[in-house]
Amino acid sequence: MNIMAIVLAAGQGKRMKSKLYKVLHPVCGKPMVGHVVETLQKINTSRTLVVVGYGAEAVQTYLGNQVEYATQEQQLGTGHAVLQAQAALGQEDGITIVICGDTPLITEQTLLKMIELHQHSAAAATVLTANLDQPQGYGRIIRDGSSGLVNKIVEQKDCTEEEALVTEINTGTYCFSNKQLFEALSLITNNNVQNEYYLTDVISILANQGETIQASCMEDVSESIGVNDRIALAEAERLLKERINRHHMLNGVTIIDPNHTYIETDVQIGMDTVLLPGTILKGHTQVGANCILGPNTEITDSTIKDEVVIKQSVLQEAYVDSYTSVGPFAYLRPGSKLGQNVKIGDFVEIKNATLDDGAKVSHLSYVGDAVVGKNVNFGCGAITVNYDGYNKSLTEIGDDAFVGSNVNLIAPVKIGQGAYVVAGSTITHNVDDNDLAVARERQTNKPGYADKIRASAQLKKKNGIS
Ligand code: UD1
Ligand code: CA
């Protein structure tokens, strides 16, 4: 069977009160229309066409060439939006799913169930519906008393008091026989409270022609949410977060407090990893098995291998190999690449730097634009000085070197294997393998001089000299 899809994404989303076009608002890190297109890809539609209008360019830039587009110049309603697809799809045989770009939680299984019912019952249209305790704002499904089939859909604003009591709602997703859809669309008018061309009127037109209109009522009502304002956006976020967390827990991830753990849709997590409260995993982050992450840790687009511990830290585009520990309070910026058994301690920042196995940067350091060998020890407060105001330069440190506390390594500079840089040194020249480098003023002590300084200071104060 040829299955096509039309995604409605041309609306402005006035109720969002936003400069960002509605369907680009993210839910768990992914724009709503991205969720919808991804779900359609899972059911293998032969063609997917997105109707764009408001913010067309932004939507097209985001979705790229994985879908086709039709433009709706003026937003005259959902029926008018579907009509814009007629030039591209009107001649096709098969069935067409119409889905709104603002219903990000609908799943592949639910769509497949609707398609199956549609095909089985030889319906001209099948509406995906849900039974809601609070149906306000949604179109109501009006069924025929005897057959139970759908007679029409009435928008909230056009409802009679009696119709408003109906709790079965239109989710805005439908399955149509493609040619019948476009034939019926040519008959709709904008004779309603909003003066819009409603797609929902296609249902009564087809029903009046004696066609069968089915309703596929979804089991999990949380899928039905249509996001029209920020309140619904937060609700969608909560519902999808719950779904994602449940998925990971069923796969063997321990989540201590699922209400305070935020995992975006494309994140992968290995078995027996424990997520402590306040853990936020974003983008294409991959986490291995047996890790402990959190509390209060934000990891974006990073790869974490197995048995890694990360406490109260922020990681962005970082790579952390197995058995390594990070934090508390560390910041791994893009290009941080940590080997196995590395230790990154408190208040350490790493940027565009590779630290080989066993390296330790335990406290208060900045390592940027550096290649650090195996088992190198960075003393407390030691830093790379990588930027002169114009250029970034590289620091290279050989295996087993020791960098003392509060050392400044002024790049470009190389510290040889096994070399020893004495605490407090400011290093401007390369250090050869196994050499010791001291670069600081030799200490002199002046006996009793502290008393002299105090006496002189008191005298000045007494005479009013500042
Ligand atoms: C629509 C349905 C309603 C259903 C609800 C489910 C109609 C008339 N109403 O109402 O029965 O319960 O969805 O969430 O269809 N759009 C366009 N062009 C337009 C108008 C809208 O592309 O001219 C797009 C929007 O970008 C949006 C989708 O269509 O993604 C739905 O439009 P919206 O205005 O949100 O419709 P609802 O009032 O929610
Ligand atoms: Ca809507």
XYZ file of C-alpha atoms and ligand atoms in Angstrom:
506
model
C 0.000 0.000 0.000
C 1.232 3.464 -0.926
C 1.229 5.546 2.261
C 1.956 9.257 2.034
C 1.933 11.960 4.680
C 1.153 15.652 4.886
C 2.461 17.547 7.898
C 0.754 20.843 8.691
C 3.355 23.312 9.829
C 2.435 26.663 8.299
C 0.675 28.254 11.240
C 2.175 31.117 13.189
C 1.319 29.763 16.583
C 0.011 33.070 17.938
C -0.851 31.502 21.277
C 2.824 30.672 21.887
C 3.611 34.439 22.033
C 7.016 33.758 20.547
C 9.412 34.891 17.844
C 10.229 31.237 17.260
C 7.764 29.527 14.909
C 5.552 27.159 16.814
C 6.603 23.854 15.262
C 10.264 24.682 15.924
C 9.775 24.890 19.669
C 11.721 21.976 21.104
C 10.277 19.224 23.258
C 13.009 17.264 25.048
C 15.574 18.962 22.852
C 13.988 18.353 19.455
C 11.702 20.724 17.537
C 8.113 19.458 17.539
C 8.004 19.072 13.768
C 11.205 16.995 13.997
C 9.438 14.514 16.276
C 6.538 14.258 13.829
C 8.744 13.728 10.764
C 10.822 11.131 12.607
C 7.699 9.173 13.543
C 6.568 9.236 9.903
C 9.968 7.953 8.810
C 9.517 5.000 11.145
C 6.363 3.948 9.310
C 8.127 4.306 5.958
C 5.879 6.733 4.139
C 6.591 6.790 0.404
C 6.350 10.581 0.336
C 6.240 13.087 3.193
C 5.234 16.627 2.409
C 5.446 19.438 4.937
C 3.186 22.442 4.410
C 5.148 25.540 5.403
C 4.166 29.189 5.664
C 5.138 31.206 8.707
C 8.844 30.732 9.158
C 9.020 28.555 6.042
C 12.722 29.169 5.645
C 13.542 28.265 9.229
C 11.457 25.091 9.073
C 13.060 24.075 5.761
C 16.539 24.808 7.056
C 15.851 22.584 10.031
C 14.231 19.671 8.180
C 16.422 19.851 5.070
C 15.790 17.587 2.106
C 14.458 14.573 4.000
C 10.912 15.765 3.128
C 9.084 17.622 0.329
C 7.510 21.019 0.821
C 4.451 22.963 -0.244
C 3.969 26.589 0.691
C 0.807 28.041 2.162
C 1.154 31.772 1.557
C -1.785 32.791 3.730
C -2.878 30.836 6.758
C -6.536 30.346 5.932
C -7.006 27.183 7.952
C -5.995 23.544 8.164
C -8.131 22.541 5.155
C -6.573 25.255 3.043
C -3.154 24.061 4.224
C -3.787 20.505 2.989
C -4.984 21.889 -0.357
C -1.486 23.261 -0.941
C -0.304 19.674 -1.258
C -2.727 18.941 -4.091
C -0.320 19.893 -6.899
C 2.264 17.456 -5.585
C 0.111 14.602 -4.312
C -3.349 14.994 -5.855
C -2.841 12.363 -8.562
C -1.437 9.657 -6.312
C -3.325 6.499 -5.477
C -3.069 5.299 -1.921
C -3.681 6.635 1.534
C -2.521 9.864 3.059
C -1.874 10.571 6.694
C -2.466 14.171 7.671
C -0.798 15.135 10.912
C -0.180 18.439 12.679
C 3.335 19.684 13.303
C 2.346 20.556 16.867
C 1.483 17.041 18.072
C 4.964 15.722 18.878
C 4.027 12.783 21.099
C 2.117 10.581 18.669
C 3.931 7.288 18.224
C 4.587 4.993 15.327
C 2.458 2.210 16.896
C -0.527 4.516 17.187
C -0.240 5.555 13.535
C 0.070 1.929 12.436
C -3.032 1.015 14.418
C -4.981 3.812 12.758
C -3.806 2.752 9.290
C -4.775 -0.844 9.990
C -8.294 0.108 11.080
C -8.605 2.366 8.045
C -7.658 -0.409 5.650
C -9.729 -3.086 7.358
C -12.923 -1.078 7.374
C -12.532 0.322 3.845
C -13.095 3.767 5.290
C -12.736 6.965 3.265
C -11.272 8.586 6.339
C -10.143 7.520 9.793
C -9.654 10.055 12.552
C -7.190 9.487 15.359
C -9.090 10.359 18.522
C -8.588 10.367 22.288
C -10.893 10.455 25.276
C -9.877 13.334 27.491
C -11.137 14.356 30.935
C -10.550 17.925 29.832
C -11.361 18.156 26.130
C -11.342 21.981 26.069
C -9.707 23.495 23.017
C -9.942 20.424 20.813
C -12.407 19.551 18.062
C -15.129 17.124 19.264
C -15.923 13.828 17.561
C -19.627 13.508 16.870
C -20.531 9.870 16.232
C -23.655 8.416 14.732
C -25.897 7.095 17.532
C -26.589 3.763 15.866
C -23.537 2.854 13.751
C -20.947 4.454 16.017
C -19.201 5.808 12.924
C -18.098 9.444 12.815
C -20.567 11.981 11.435
C -18.567 15.141 11.903
C -15.959 17.001 13.904
C -16.984 20.236 15.551
C -14.390 22.785 16.646
C -14.586 23.945 20.257
C -15.507 27.438 19.111
C -18.364 26.134 16.964
C -19.751 23.644 19.505
C -23.286 23.664 20.849
C -23.520 23.165 24.628
C -24.324 19.521 24.074
C -21.423 18.976 21.677
C -19.048 20.632 24.129
C -19.836 17.838 26.616
C -18.334 15.207 24.288
C -15.003 14.025 25.660
C -13.753 12.264 22.548
C -11.487 14.693 20.703
C -9.800 15.035 17.329
C -6.018 14.732 17.727
C -5.539 16.412 14.351
C -4.198 13.218 12.794
C -6.129 11.408 10.081
C -5.859 8.783 7.430
C -7.578 9.498 4.114
C -8.062 7.804 0.808
C -5.868 10.276 -1.070
C -8.114 11.092 -4.013
C -11.254 11.356 -1.868
C -9.419 13.765 0.420
C -8.702 16.235 -2.369
C -12.168 15.864 -3.913
C -13.827 16.676 -0.581
C -11.397 19.539 0.093
C -12.620 21.325 -3.014
C -16.037 21.529 -1.326
C -15.142 23.079 2.037
C -16.058 26.656 2.911
C -14.976 29.075 5.624
C -18.442 29.480 6.993
C -17.602 29.137 10.697
C -16.734 31.192 13.768
C -13.056 31.555 12.794
C -13.713 32.091 9.057
C -11.151 29.411 8.317
C -11.164 26.512 5.885
C -11.295 23.629 8.356
C -9.815 20.285 7.361
C -12.268 18.782 9.820
C -15.155 19.690 7.476
C -13.876 17.051 5.055
C -15.181 14.497 7.547
C -18.818 15.649 7.407
C -18.618 16.091 3.631
C -17.493 12.486 3.187
C -19.981 11.205 5.788
C -22.822 12.988 3.983
C -21.727 11.268 0.782
C -22.369 7.980 2.576
C -18.695 7.130 3.078
C -17.470 5.271 6.140
C -15.575 7.448 8.618
C -13.795 5.548 11.344
C -12.317 6.755 14.603
C -9.194 5.103 15.937
C -9.196 5.930 19.632
C -5.707 5.964 21.120
C -4.998 4.009 24.295
C -2.439 6.317 25.823
C -4.032 9.764 25.878
C -0.700 11.376 26.669
C 0.117 11.008 22.975
C -2.716 13.287 21.963
C -1.379 16.578 23.218
C -1.453 19.410 20.694
C 0.852 22.231 21.721
C -0.786 25.612 21.251
C 0.711 27.530 24.164
C 3.553 27.375 26.675
C 1.437 25.535 29.211
C 0.879 22.694 26.761
C 4.557 22.891 25.800
C 5.575 22.245 29.409
C 3.046 19.419 29.619
C 4.417 17.849 26.421
C 7.933 18.153 27.834
C 6.861 16.419 31.047
C 5.064 13.614 29.229
C 7.889 12.942 26.782
C 10.452 13.119 29.590
C 8.498 10.430 31.442
C 8.363 8.280 28.317
C 12.100 8.628 27.677
C 13.010 7.922 31.309
C 10.768 4.859 31.372
C 12.463 3.576 28.210
C 15.914 3.848 29.793
C 14.805 2.312 33.091
C 13.326 -0.652 31.216
C 16.719 -0.987 29.496
C 18.529 -1.299 32.825
C 19.452 2.268 33.703
C 18.887 3.316 37.337
C 17.327 6.747 37.610
C 17.236 7.786 41.250
C 14.713 10.599 40.737
C 13.011 10.473 37.320
C 11.223 13.763 38.014
C 14.551 15.528 38.115
C 16.396 13.755 35.333
C 16.243 15.187 31.827
C 17.271 13.055 28.876
C 16.843 14.213 25.309
C 15.459 11.882 22.678
C 18.665 10.865 20.870
C 20.696 10.011 23.981
C 21.900 6.431 24.496
C 22.754 4.951 27.902
C 24.321 1.585 28.770
C 23.174 -0.952 31.330
C 23.651 -0.431 35.073
C 24.517 3.189 34.689
C 23.123 5.271 37.559
C 21.764 8.767 37.027
C 21.591 10.946 40.132
C 19.134 13.835 40.489
C 19.682 16.874 38.313
C 21.362 14.981 35.497
C 20.709 16.493 32.067
C 21.812 14.510 29.013
C 21.479 16.354 25.725
C 21.993 16.064 21.994
C 23.756 12.979 20.683
C 25.304 12.022 23.989
C 26.248 8.363 24.389
C 26.889 6.929 27.827
C 28.377 3.489 28.418
C 27.618 0.868 31.057
C 28.217 1.089 34.817
C 28.713 4.819 34.924
C 27.582 7.101 37.747
C 26.494 10.517 36.544
C 25.378 13.454 38.653
C 24.058 14.934 40.753
C 23.558 18.209 38.874
C 25.497 17.378 35.749
C 24.857 18.589 32.206
C 26.332 16.604 29.339
C 25.834 17.658 25.713
C 26.888 15.864 22.518
C 29.520 13.850 24.351
C 30.713 10.263 24.412
C 31.212 8.632 27.799
C 32.579 5.088 27.833
C 32.089 2.488 30.600
C 32.663 2.792 34.375
C 32.994 6.545 34.298
C 32.081 8.766 37.263
C 31.035 12.357 36.605
C 29.963 14.562 39.516
C 28.438 18.050 39.396
C 30.039 18.930 36.084
C 29.343 20.348 32.646
C 30.545 18.563 29.499
C 30.182 19.691 25.923
C 31.405 17.744 22.896
C 33.770 15.819 25.113
C 35.050 12.253 24.931
C 35.674 10.402 28.184
C 37.173 6.929 28.079
C 36.524 4.137 30.580
C 37.373 4.241 34.303
C 37.879 7.980 34.246
C 36.472 10.324 36.868
C 35.435 13.914 36.396
C 34.496 16.501 38.999
C 33.028 17.648 41.229
C 32.731 21.022 39.500
C 34.680 20.396 36.322
C 34.012 21.918 32.901
C 34.944 19.918 29.820
C 34.552 22.110 26.742
C 34.515 21.049 23.079
C 37.465 18.955 21.999
C 38.230 17.582 25.459
C 39.404 14.025 25.002
C 40.202 12.016 28.103
C 41.844 8.568 28.046
C 41.274 5.735 30.505
C 41.810 6.160 34.240
C 42.168 9.892 33.914
C 41.263 12.006 36.920
C 39.832 15.477 36.483
C 39.142 17.091 39.832
C 37.392 20.150 41.188
C 37.366 23.521 39.382
C 39.255 22.234 36.375
C 38.512 23.432 32.862
C 39.623 21.462 29.817
C 39.268 22.706 26.237
C 40.481 21.226 22.959
C 42.929 19.034 24.811
C 43.827 15.357 24.774
C 44.805 13.772 28.066
C 46.209 10.292 27.724
C 45.576 7.355 30.070
C 46.302 7.920 33.732
C 46.775 11.685 33.507
C 45.680 13.658 36.573
C 44.516 17.223 36.789
C 43.159 17.247 40.286
C 42.459 20.824 41.266
C 42.014 24.382 39.979
C 43.594 24.085 36.542
C 43.008 25.221 32.982
C 44.228 22.924 30.224
C 43.461 24.336 26.779
C 44.935 23.490 23.353
C 47.150 20.780 24.759
C 48.350 17.244 24.174
C 49.088 15.648 27.529
C 50.840 12.257 27.740
C 50.199 9.231 29.920
C 50.336 9.572 33.711
C 51.179 13.253 33.589
C 50.430 15.011 36.865
C 49.192 18.567 36.738
C 49.677 20.204 40.125
C 47.077 22.373 41.795
C 46.561 25.643 39.957
C 48.862 24.815 37.041
C 47.622 26.181 33.727
C 48.363 26.319 30.046
C 48.692 29.868 28.751
C 47.316 29.231 25.298
C 46.238 32.655 24.075
C 48.227 35.823 23.519
C 45.274 37.940 22.502
C 45.666 36.966 18.832
C 46.616 33.312 18.466
C 45.917 30.065 20.257
C 49.029 27.943 20.698
C 49.699 24.348 21.612
C 51.212 22.895 24.762
C 52.678 19.382 24.497
C 53.595 17.346 27.546
C 55.319 13.946 27.308
C 54.386 10.810 29.246
C 55.102 10.715 32.980
C 56.003 14.392 33.210
C 55.279 16.253 36.439
C 53.963 19.790 36.320
C 54.202 21.414 39.752
C 51.551 23.552 41.387
C 50.811 26.997 39.990
C 52.980 26.503 36.916
C 52.248 28.621 33.838
C 53.066 26.824 30.600
C 53.292 29.598 28.020
C 52.422 28.066 24.666
C 53.725 27.117 22.229
C 55.866 24.990 24.489
C 56.909 21.340 24.916
C 57.647 19.508 28.135
C 59.601 16.292 27.499
C 58.801 12.824 28.788
C 59.495 12.358 32.458
C 60.466 16.019 32.855
C 59.840 17.847 36.107
C 58.613 21.406 36.231
C 59.089 23.001 39.604
C 56.088 24.584 41.329
C 55.477 28.235 40.636
C 57.496 28.260 37.398
C 56.496 30.257 34.354
C 57.769 28.159 31.460
C 58.522 29.871 28.162
C 61.118 27.472 26.729
C 60.876 23.779 25.873
C 62.024 21.320 28.525
C 63.809 18.152 27.335
C 63.003 14.623 28.439
C 63.802 13.956 32.076
C 65.110 17.511 32.679
C 64.098 19.632 35.610
C 62.934 23.169 34.915
C 62.865 25.983 37.469
C 61.705 29.370 36.312
C 61.140 31.568 39.314
C 62.997 34.099 41.448
C 65.273 32.528 44.045
C 63.922 33.061 47.558
C 65.658 35.444 49.953
C 64.710 35.807 53.638
C 65.397 39.056 55.543
C 65.589 38.306 59.286
C 63.218 40.365 61.452
C 62.164 42.555 58.538
C 58.438 42.015 59.143
C 58.661 43.942 62.425
C 60.419 46.826 60.690
C 57.658 47.079 58.086
C 54.936 47.122 60.732
C 56.704 49.817 62.758
C 57.124 52.036 59.726
C 53.497 51.582 58.705
C 52.239 52.520 62.187
C 54.388 55.633 62.201
C 53.005 56.770 58.865
C 49.457 56.245 60.055
C 50.059 58.283 63.222
C 51.455 61.205 61.203
C 48.576 61.048 58.734
C 50.749 60.087 55.791
C 49.036 57.709 53.452
C -6.763 21.497 15.170
C -8.100 20.857 14.739
C -8.837 20.360 15.972
C -7.959 19.392 16.747
C -6.597 19.996 17.059
C -5.664 18.925 17.598
C -8.896 22.009 12.719
C -9.845 22.999 12.165
N -8.906 21.833 14.037
O -7.100 22.626 15.962
O -10.036 19.734 15.597
O -8.600 19.015 17.940
O -5.971 20.542 15.865
O -4.452 19.442 18.073
O -8.161 21.397 11.952
N -1.828 25.125 10.202
C -1.405 25.414 8.930
N -2.081 26.350 8.201
C -3.165 26.992 8.681
C -3.619 26.681 9.992
C -2.923 25.736 10.728
O -0.424 24.849 8.461
O -3.721 27.809 7.942
C -1.099 24.100 10.977
C -0.487 24.652 12.254
O 0.850 25.055 12.026
C -0.561 23.471 13.200
C -1.712 22.648 12.688
O -1.984 23.108 11.391
O 0.616 22.691 13.176
C -2.950 22.789 13.555
O -3.340 24.145 13.588
P -3.868 24.813 14.923
O -4.187 26.221 14.634
O -2.951 24.516 16.030
O -5.235 24.000 15.099
P -6.031 23.739 16.442
O -6.779 24.956 16.797
O -5.155 23.162 17.470
Ca -2.983 22.785 17.588
